[in-house]
Coordinates of C-alpha atoms in Angstrom, one line a residue:
X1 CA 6.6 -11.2 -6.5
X2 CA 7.0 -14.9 -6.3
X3 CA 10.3 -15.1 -6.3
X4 CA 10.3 -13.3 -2.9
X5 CA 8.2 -15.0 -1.3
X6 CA 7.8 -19.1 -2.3
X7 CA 11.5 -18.5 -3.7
X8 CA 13.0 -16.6 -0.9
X9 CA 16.2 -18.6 0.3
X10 CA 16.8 -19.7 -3.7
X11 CA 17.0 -16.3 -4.1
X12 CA 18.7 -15.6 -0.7
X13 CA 21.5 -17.5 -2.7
X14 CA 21.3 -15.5 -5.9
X15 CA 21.5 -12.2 -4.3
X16 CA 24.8 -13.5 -2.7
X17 CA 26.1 -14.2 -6.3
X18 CA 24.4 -10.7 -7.9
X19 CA 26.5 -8.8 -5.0
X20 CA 29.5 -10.4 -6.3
X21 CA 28.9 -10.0 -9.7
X22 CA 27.8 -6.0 -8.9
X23 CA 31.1 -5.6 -7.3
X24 CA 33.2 -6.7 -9.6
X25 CA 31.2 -4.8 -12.2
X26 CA 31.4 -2.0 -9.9
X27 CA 35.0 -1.7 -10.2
X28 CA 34.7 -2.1 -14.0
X29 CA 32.7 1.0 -14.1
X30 CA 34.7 2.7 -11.8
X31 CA 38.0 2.9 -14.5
X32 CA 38.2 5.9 -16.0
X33 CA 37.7 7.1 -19.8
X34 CA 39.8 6.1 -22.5
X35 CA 41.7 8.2 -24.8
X36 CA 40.5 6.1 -27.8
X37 CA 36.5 6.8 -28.2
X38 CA 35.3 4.0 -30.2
X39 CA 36.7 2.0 -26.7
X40 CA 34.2 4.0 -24.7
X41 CA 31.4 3.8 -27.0
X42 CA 32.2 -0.5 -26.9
X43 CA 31.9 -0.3 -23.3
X44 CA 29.5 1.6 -23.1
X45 CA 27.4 -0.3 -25.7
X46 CA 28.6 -3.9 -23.2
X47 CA 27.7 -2.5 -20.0
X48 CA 23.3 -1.7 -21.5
X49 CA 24.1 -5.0 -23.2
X50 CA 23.6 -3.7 -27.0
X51 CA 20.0 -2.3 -26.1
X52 CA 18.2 -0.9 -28.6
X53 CA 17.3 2.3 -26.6
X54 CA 20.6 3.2 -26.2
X55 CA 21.0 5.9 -28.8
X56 CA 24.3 6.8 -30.6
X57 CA 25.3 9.6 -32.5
X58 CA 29.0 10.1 -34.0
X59 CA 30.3 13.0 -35.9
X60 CA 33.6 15.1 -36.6
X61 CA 33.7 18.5 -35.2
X62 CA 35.0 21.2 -37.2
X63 CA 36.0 20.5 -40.8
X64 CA 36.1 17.3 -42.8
X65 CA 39.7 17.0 -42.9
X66 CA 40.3 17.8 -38.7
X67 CA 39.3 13.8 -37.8
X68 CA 38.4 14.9 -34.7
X69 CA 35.7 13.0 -33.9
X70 CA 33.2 13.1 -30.7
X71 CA 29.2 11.3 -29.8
X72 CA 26.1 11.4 -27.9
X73 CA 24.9 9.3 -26.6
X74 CA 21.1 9.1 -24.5
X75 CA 18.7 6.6 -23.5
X76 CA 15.3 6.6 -26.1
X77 CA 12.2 7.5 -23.8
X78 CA 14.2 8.9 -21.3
X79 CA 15.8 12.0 -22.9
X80 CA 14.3 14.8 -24.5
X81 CA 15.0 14.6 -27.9
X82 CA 14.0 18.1 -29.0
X83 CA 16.1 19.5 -26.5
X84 CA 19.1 17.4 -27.8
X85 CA 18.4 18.2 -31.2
X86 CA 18.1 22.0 -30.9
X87 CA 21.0 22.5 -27.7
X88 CA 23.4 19.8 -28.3
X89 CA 23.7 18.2 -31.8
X90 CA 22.8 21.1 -34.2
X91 CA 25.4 23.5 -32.3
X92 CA 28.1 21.0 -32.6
X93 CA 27.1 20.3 -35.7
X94 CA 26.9 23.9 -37.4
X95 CA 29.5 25.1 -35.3
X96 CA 33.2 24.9 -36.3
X97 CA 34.6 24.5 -32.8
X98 CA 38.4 23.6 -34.6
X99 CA 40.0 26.0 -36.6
X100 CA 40.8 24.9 -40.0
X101 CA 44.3 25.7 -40.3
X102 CA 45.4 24.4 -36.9
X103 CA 46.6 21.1 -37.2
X104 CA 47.7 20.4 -33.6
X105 CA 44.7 21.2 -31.6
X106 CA 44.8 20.5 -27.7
X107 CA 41.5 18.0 -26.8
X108 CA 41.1 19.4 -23.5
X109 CA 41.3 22.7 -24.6
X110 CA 38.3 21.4 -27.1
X111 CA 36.4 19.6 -24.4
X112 CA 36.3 23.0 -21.9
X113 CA 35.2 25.0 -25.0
X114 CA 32.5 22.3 -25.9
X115 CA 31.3 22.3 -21.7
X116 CA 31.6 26.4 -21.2
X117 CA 30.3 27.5 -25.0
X118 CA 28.8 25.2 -27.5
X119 CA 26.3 23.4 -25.1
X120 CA 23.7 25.7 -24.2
X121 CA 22.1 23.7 -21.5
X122 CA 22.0 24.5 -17.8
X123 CA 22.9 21.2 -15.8
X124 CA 25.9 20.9 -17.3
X125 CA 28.5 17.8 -15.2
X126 CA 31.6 16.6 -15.9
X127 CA 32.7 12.9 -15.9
X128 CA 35.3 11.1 -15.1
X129 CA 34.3 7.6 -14.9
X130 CA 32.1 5.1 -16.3
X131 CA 30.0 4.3 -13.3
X132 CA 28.8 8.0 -13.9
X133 CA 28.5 8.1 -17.1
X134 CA 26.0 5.0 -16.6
X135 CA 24.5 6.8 -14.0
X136 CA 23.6 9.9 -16.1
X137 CA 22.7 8.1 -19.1
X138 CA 20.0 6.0 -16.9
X139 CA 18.7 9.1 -15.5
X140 CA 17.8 10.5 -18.6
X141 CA 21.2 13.0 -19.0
X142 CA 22.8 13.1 -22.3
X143 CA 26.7 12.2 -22.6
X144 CA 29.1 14.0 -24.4
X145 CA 32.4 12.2 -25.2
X146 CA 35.6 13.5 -27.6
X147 CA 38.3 11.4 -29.1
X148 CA 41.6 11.9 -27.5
X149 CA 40.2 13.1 -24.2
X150 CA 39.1 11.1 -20.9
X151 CA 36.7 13.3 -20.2
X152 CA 33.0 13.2 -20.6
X153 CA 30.0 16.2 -19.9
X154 CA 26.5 15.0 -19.1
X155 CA 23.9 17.2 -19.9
X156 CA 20.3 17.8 -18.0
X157 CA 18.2 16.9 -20.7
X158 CA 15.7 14.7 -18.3
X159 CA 12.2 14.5 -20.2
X160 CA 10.7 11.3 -20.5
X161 CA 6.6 10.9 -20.2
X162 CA 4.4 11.2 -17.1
X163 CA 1.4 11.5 -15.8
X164 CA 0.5 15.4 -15.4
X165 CA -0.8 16.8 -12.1
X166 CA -4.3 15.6 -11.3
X167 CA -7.3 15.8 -8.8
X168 CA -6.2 13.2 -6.0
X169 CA -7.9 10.1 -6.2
X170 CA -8.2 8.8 -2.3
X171 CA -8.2 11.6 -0.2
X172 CA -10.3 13.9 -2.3
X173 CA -12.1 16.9 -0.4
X174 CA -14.9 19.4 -0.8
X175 CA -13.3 22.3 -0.1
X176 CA -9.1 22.5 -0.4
X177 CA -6.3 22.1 -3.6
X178 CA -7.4 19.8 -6.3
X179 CA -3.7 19.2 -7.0
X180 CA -2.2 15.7 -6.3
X181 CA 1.5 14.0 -6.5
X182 CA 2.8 12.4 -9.5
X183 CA 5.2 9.5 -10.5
X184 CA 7.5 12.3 -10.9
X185 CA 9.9 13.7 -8.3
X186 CA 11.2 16.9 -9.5
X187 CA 7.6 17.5 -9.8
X188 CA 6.5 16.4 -6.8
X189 CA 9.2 18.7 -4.8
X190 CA 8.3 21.8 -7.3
X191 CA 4.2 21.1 -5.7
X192 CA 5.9 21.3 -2.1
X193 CA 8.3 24.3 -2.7
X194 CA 5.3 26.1 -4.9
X195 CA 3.2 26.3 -1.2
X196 CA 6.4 27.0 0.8
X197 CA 8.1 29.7 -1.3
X198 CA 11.1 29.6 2.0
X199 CA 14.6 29.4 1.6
X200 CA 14.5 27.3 4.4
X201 CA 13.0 24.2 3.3
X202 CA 16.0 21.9 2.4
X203 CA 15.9 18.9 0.4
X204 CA 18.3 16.1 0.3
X205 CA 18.5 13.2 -2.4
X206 CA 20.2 10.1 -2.3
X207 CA 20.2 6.9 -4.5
X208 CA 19.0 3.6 -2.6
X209 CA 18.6 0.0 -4.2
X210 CA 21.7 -1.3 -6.1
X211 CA 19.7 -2.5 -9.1
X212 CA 17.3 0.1 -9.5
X213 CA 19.2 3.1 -8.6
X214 CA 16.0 5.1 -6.9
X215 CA 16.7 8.7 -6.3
X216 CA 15.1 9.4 -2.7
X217 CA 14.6 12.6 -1.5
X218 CA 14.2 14.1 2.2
X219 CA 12.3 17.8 2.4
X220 CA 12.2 19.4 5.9
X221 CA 12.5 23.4 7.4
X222 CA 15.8 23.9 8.6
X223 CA 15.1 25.5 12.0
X224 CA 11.6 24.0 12.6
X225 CA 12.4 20.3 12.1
X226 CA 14.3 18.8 15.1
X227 CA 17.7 17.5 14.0
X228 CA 18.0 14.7 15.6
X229 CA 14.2 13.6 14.0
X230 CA 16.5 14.4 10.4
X231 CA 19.5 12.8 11.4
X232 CA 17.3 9.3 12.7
X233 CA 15.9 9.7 8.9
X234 CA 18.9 10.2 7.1
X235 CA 20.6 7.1 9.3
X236 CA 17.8 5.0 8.7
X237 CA 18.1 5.2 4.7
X238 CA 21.5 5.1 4.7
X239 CA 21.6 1.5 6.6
X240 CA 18.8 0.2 3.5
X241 CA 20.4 -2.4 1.5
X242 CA 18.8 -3.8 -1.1
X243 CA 18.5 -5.0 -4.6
X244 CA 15.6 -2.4 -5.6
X245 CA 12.6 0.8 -4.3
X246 CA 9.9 0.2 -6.5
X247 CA 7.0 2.3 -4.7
X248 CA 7.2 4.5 -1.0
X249 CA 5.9 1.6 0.9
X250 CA 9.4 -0.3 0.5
X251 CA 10.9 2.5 2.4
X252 CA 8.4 2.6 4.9
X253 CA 8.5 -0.8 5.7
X254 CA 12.2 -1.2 6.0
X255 CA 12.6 2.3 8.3
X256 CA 9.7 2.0 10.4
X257 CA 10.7 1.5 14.3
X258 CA 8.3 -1.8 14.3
X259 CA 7.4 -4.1 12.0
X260 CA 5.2 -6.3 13.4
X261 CA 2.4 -3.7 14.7
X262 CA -1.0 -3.6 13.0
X263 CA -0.9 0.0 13.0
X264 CA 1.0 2.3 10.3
X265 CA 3.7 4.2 12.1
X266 CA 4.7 6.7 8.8
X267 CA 1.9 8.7 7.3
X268 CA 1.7 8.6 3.6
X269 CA -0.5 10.9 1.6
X270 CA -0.5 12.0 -2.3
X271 CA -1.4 15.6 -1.4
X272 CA 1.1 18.6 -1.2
X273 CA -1.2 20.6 0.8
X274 CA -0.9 17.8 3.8
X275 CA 3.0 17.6 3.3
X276 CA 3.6 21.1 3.5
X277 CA 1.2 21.6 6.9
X278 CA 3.6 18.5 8.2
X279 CA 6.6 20.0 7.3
X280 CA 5.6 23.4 8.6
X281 CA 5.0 21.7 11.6
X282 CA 8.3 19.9 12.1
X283 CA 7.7 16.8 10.3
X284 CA 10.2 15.1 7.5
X285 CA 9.1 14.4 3.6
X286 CA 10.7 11.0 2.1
X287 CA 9.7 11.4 -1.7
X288 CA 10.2 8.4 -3.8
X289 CA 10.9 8.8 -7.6
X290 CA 8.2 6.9 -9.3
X291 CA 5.2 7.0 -6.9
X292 CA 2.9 9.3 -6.0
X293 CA 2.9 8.6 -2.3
X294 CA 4.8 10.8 -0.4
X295 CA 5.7 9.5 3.7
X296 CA 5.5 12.1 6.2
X297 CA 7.2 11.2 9.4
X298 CA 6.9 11.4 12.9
X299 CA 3.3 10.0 13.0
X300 CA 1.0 10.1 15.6
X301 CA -2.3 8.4 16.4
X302 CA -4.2 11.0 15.7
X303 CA -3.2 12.2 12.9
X304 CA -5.4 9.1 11.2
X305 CA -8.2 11.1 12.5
X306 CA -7.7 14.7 10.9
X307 CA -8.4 15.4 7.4
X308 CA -7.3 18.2 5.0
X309 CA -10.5 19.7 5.0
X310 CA -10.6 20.0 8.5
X311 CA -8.0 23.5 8.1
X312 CA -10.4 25.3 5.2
X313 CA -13.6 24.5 6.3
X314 CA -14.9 26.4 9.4
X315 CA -14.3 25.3 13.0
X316 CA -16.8 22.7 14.2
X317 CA -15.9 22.0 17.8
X318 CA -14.9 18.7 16.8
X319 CA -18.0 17.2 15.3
X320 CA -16.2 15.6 12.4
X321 CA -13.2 14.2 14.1
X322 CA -15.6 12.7 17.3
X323 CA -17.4 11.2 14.4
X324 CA -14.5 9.7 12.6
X325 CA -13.5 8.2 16.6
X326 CA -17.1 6.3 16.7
X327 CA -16.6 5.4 13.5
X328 CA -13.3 3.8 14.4
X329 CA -14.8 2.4 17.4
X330 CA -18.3 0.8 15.7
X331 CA -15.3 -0.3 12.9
X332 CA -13.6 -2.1 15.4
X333 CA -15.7 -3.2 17.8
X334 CA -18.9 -3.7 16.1
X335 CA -19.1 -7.5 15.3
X336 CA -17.5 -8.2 18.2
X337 CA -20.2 -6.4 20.6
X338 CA -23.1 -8.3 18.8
X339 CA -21.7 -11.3 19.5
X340 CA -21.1 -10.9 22.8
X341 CA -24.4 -9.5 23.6
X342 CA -26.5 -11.9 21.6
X343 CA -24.4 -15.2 23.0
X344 CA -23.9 -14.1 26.9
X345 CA -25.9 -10.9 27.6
X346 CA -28.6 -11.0 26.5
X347 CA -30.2 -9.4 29.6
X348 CA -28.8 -6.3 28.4
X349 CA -31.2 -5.4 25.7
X350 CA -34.6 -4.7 26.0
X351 CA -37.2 -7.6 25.5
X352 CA -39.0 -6.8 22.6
X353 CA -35.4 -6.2 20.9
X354 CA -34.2 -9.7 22.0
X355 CA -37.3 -11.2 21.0
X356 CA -36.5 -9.4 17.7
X357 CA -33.3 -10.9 17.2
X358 CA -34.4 -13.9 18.8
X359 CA -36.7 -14.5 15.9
X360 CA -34.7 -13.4 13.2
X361 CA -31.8 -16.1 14.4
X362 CA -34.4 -18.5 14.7
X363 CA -33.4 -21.2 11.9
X364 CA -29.7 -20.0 11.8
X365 CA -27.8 -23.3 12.0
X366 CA -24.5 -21.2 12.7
X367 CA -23.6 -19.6 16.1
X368 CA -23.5 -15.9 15.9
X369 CA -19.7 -16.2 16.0
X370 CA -19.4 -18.1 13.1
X371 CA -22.0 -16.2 11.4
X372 CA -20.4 -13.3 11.7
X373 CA -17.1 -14.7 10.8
X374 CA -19.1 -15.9 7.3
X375 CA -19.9 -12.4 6.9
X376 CA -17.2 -10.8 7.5
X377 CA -15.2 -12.9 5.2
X378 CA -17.3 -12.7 2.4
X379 CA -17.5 -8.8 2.6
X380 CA -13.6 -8.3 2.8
X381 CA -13.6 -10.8 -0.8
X382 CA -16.0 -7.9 -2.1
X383 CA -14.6 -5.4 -1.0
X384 CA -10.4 -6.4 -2.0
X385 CA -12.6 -8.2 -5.7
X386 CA -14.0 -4.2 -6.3
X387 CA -10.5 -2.9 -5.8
X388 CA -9.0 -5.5 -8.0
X389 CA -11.5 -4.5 -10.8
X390 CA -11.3 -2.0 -12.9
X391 CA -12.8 1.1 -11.5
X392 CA -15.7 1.2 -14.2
X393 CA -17.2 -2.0 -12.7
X394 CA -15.5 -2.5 -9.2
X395 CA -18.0 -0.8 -7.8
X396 CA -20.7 -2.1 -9.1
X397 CA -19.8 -5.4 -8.8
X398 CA -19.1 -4.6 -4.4
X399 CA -22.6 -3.1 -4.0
X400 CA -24.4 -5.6 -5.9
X401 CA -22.3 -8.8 -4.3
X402 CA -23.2 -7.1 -1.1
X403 CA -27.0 -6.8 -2.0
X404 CA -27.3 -10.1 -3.5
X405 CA -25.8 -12.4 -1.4
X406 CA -26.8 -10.6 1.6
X407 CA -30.4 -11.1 0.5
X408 CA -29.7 -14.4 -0.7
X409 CA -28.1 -15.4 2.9
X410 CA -31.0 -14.3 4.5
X411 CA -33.7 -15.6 2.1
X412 CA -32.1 -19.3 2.6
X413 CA -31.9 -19.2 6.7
X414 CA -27.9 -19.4 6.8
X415 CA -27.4 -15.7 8.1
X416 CA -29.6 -13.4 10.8
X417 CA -30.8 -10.0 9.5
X418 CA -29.3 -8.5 12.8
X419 CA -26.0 -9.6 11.4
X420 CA -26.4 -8.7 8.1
X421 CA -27.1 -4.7 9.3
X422 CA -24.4 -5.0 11.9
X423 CA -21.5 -5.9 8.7
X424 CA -23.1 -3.2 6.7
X425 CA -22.7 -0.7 9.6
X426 CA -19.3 -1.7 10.1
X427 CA -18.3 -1.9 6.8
X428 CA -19.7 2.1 5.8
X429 CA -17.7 3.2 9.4
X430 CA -14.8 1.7 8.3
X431 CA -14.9 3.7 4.6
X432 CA -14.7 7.4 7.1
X433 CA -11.7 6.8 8.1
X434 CA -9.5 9.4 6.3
X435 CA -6.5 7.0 6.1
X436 CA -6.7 3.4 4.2
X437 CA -3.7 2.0 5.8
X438 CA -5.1 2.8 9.0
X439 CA -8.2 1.1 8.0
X440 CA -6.6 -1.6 7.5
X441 CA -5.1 -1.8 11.0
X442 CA -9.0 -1.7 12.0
X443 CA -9.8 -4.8 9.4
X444 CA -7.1 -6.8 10.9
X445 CA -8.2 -6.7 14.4
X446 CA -11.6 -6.8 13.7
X447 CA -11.4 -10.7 14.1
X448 CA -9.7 -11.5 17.0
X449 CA -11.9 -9.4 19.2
X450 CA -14.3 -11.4 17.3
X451 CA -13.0 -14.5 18.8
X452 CA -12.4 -13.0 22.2
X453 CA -16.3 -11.9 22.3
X454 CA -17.4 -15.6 21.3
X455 CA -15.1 -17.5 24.2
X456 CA -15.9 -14.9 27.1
X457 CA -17.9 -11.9 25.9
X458 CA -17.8 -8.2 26.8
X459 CA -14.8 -9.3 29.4
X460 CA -12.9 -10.6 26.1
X461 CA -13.8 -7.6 24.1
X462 CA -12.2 -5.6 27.0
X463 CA -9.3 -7.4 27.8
X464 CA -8.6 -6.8 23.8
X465 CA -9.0 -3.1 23.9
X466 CA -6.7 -3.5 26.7
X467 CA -3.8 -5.1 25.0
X468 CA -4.5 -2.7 22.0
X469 CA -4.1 0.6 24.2
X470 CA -0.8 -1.2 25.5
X471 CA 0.6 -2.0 22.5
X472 CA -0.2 1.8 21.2
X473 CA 1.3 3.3 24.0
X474 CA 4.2 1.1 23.2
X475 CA 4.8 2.3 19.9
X476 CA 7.0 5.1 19.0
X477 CA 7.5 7.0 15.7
X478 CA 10.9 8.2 15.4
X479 CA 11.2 9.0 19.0
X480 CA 8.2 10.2 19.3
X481 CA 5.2 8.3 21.6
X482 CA 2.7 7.1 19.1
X483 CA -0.4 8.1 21.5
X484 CA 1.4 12.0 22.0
X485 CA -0.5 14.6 23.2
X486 CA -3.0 11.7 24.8
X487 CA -0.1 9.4 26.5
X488 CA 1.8 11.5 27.6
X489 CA -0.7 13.8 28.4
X490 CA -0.3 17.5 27.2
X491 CA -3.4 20.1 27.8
X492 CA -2.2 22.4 25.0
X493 CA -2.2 20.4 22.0
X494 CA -5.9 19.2 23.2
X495 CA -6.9 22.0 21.5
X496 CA -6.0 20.0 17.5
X497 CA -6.8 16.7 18.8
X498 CA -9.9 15.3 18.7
X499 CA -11.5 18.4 18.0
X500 CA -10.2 21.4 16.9
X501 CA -10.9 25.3 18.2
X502 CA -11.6 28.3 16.1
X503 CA -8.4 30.1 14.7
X504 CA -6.0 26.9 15.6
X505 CA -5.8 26.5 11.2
X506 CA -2.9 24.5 9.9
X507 CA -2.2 23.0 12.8
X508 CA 0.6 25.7 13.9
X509 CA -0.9 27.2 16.7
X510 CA 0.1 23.7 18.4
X511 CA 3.4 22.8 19.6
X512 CA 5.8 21.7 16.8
X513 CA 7.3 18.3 16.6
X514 CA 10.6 19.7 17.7
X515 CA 9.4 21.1 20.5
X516 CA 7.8 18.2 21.8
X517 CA 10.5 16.0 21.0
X518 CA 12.9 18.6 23.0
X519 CA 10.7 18.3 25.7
X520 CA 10.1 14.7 26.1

């Protein structure tokens, strides 16, 4: 990562020259095969740089005296081997594909019996050029290539190692699926298309990044999802250029309609249950090979609100979500408020209570808004130090940090204990939220409203919850308004907003995303 950022117009400079280099080397592996097959197997062998993965196998088909030769060739750790071993090298092996006595056998003739009858695979593709044959092999495909013929097959024998289908780690529930996303994408659209059992749902895969190849996928329900939402989409991807997608956020953050916003304008969830309610309701799947983090777009405001469980518990009238809001709001605004109160209005509390705090400051050497800054800083430390660690101790190590120098701060005069049970309140409203990147939105603002409620008070604190309602009404997701159905207003989707009514389940009962893109 350093090289992006303390390095960035170095390597500005060197991605100039890599382009170059990829071009050229781009047109290399764009000739086509040779007739000769020890040439293919050298340039093959040049293009992976002699690497030791790179596994080749040669033999002569048919009898000893035929010299027709072919290999196979796969990438170690990528490839099933036992699936090689038992479909590909043992029938070419045992199998005389060239009769003895025929002396002038036609290649091609050998290749199409080799593609339609020896392998026994079912992704079978042909090749005609190096830059696919580099391509498959890197993807995990065996390649088949014959002497005398400038032709190659490619063979689906993907099966390298992964992580198997778990209990989702962030957004676990009481009631719902215990099934999450994996690193693996053809398993990750086999979760989706095992809850949507449609013809309907349509996926789409294309390669981005030019060194790392990533194969992207798009999921949506032909006929539910608007067109022009999977058109924007499919635009947006195709304009991406750059070197390499290591994880779903890099796509996020280079197709999101504003970068610099606080607020997360994509959701992005690891369970299939959520994915298919949003795709059932109009919404577009990105799925990234190699993460587990699936982006759902359009996203709304309040979708950070609504949880999975929400749809298989029972209807509470909104109890939950109304929660989650003054959560959001204490999250937000908490610090802030004591400040303001405590520094400029104080005539708002009751006596004995500002005699309380009174006391408690009393020997504080900081002012409430440096105080509070102390604390907050020191909390955010524990909390990013406990996600840092490894999970066994992370923990541990947040709650007593928070315990111990909470106490300590106290004990010694340099904090309040008002302050100290304002930052723990904040802190546990800001764990309800159902969405971390959201939360973090809520961390980030946190401190200038801070600052606004130490230089004018509650006027400050308004004016800032002022420019933040601007700036979400302001924001769009893919042509949607970020604040829809609030701003603009729409009485029928009240019903799945901030609460929800009995019998609205899955969220269909609503308006789809098409629909309301139609009609705005």
């Amino acid at each position: 990562m350093i090289r992006f950022t303390s390095r960035f117009r170095k390597q500005k400079t060197e991605n100039k020259a890599i382009s170059n280099s990829d071009h050229s080397g781009s047109s290399n592996q764009s000739e086509l095969f040779s007739q000769d097959l020890g040439e293919n197997l050298k340039f093959v062998m040049d293009s992976l740089g002699n690497s030791t993965d790179l596994i080749t196998r040669k033999f002569i088909l048919g009898a000893q005296g035929s010299e027709q030769c072919a290999a196979v060739l796969f990438i170690d750790g990528l490839a099933d081997t036992t699936m090689i071993q038992d479909f590909i090298i043992r029938t070419l092996t045992s199998t005389d594909l060239i009769d003895n006595n025929q002396v002038d056998y036609d290649a091609k003739g050998l290749y199409m019996t080799i593609k339609n009858q020896a392998v026994s695979i079912a992704e079978i593709n042909e090749l005609t050029s190096f830059k696919d044959l580099l391509s498959s092999l890197l993807k995990g495909d065996t390649v088949i290539l014959i002497d005398h013929c400038n032709l190659g097959i490619a063979a689906g024998t993907v099966g390298w190692e992964g992580r198997g289908v778990e209990a989702p780690e962030d957004q676990a529930v009481v009631r719902g699926p215990r099934d999450a996303f994996t690193e693996n994408l053809r398993t990750n659209t086999a979760l989706i298309r095992r809850k949507i059992k449609n013809p309907n749902l349509w996926l789409l895969t294309k390669t981005i990044g030019t060194v790392s190849q990533t194969n992207v996928s798009i999921m949506y329900i032909n006929g539910i999802a608007e067109e022009q939402v999977v058109d924007e989409v499919n635009r947006r991807l195709d304009d991406i250029q750059i070197n390499g997608i290591l994880e779903s956020g890099n796509i996020e953050e280079l197709i999101e309609d504003r970068t610099l916003t606080p607020f997360p304008t994509m959701y992005n969830t690891e369970r299939p249950d959520v994915i298919a309610a949003g795709l059932m309701e109009g919404r577009v799947a990105i799925l990234v090979d190699g993460t587990p983090f699936v982006l759902l777009a359009p996203a709304l405001f309040i979708h950070y609100f609504q949880a999975a469980e929400d749809y298989y518990q029972r209807a509470d009238f909104g109890l939950l979500r109304l929660l989650r809001a003054l959560c959001f709001t204490i999250a937000l605004t908490g610090p802030s408020i004591y400040i303001a109160i405590t520094t400029f209005h104080q005539e708002m509390l009751p006596a004995p209570l500002i005699f309380s705090i009174a006391a408690g400051r009393e020997g504080v050497p900081f002012p409430a808004f440096i105080e509070a800054l102390i604390m907050e800083t020191t909390f955010e430390i524990l909390r990013e130090a406990g996600v840092r660690m490894p999970r066994a101790i992370g923990q541990t190590v947040s709650i007593v940090g928070a315990l111990v120098i909470g106490q300590a701060a106290v004990e010694a005069g340099l904090i309040s204990p008002g302050m100290v049970i304002v930052v723990a309140i904040t802190a546990i409203s800001s764990f309800a939220l159902p969405s971390y990147s959201f939360g973090i939105a809520v961390r980030i603002l946190r401190f200038p409203l801070m600052a606004l409620a130490a230089a004018v008070g509650l006027y400050g604190i308004f004016i800032g919850i002022g420019l933040i309602l601007i700036h979400l009404c302001s924001l769009k997701s893919f042509g949607m308004p970020y604040m829809s159905p609030f701003a603009p207003f729409n009485l029928e989707d009240q019903k799945d907003s901030l609460f929800r009514l009995p019998k609205v389940g899955l969220r269909m009962q609503s308006e789809s995303i098409g629909k309301k893109f139609k009609r705005r």
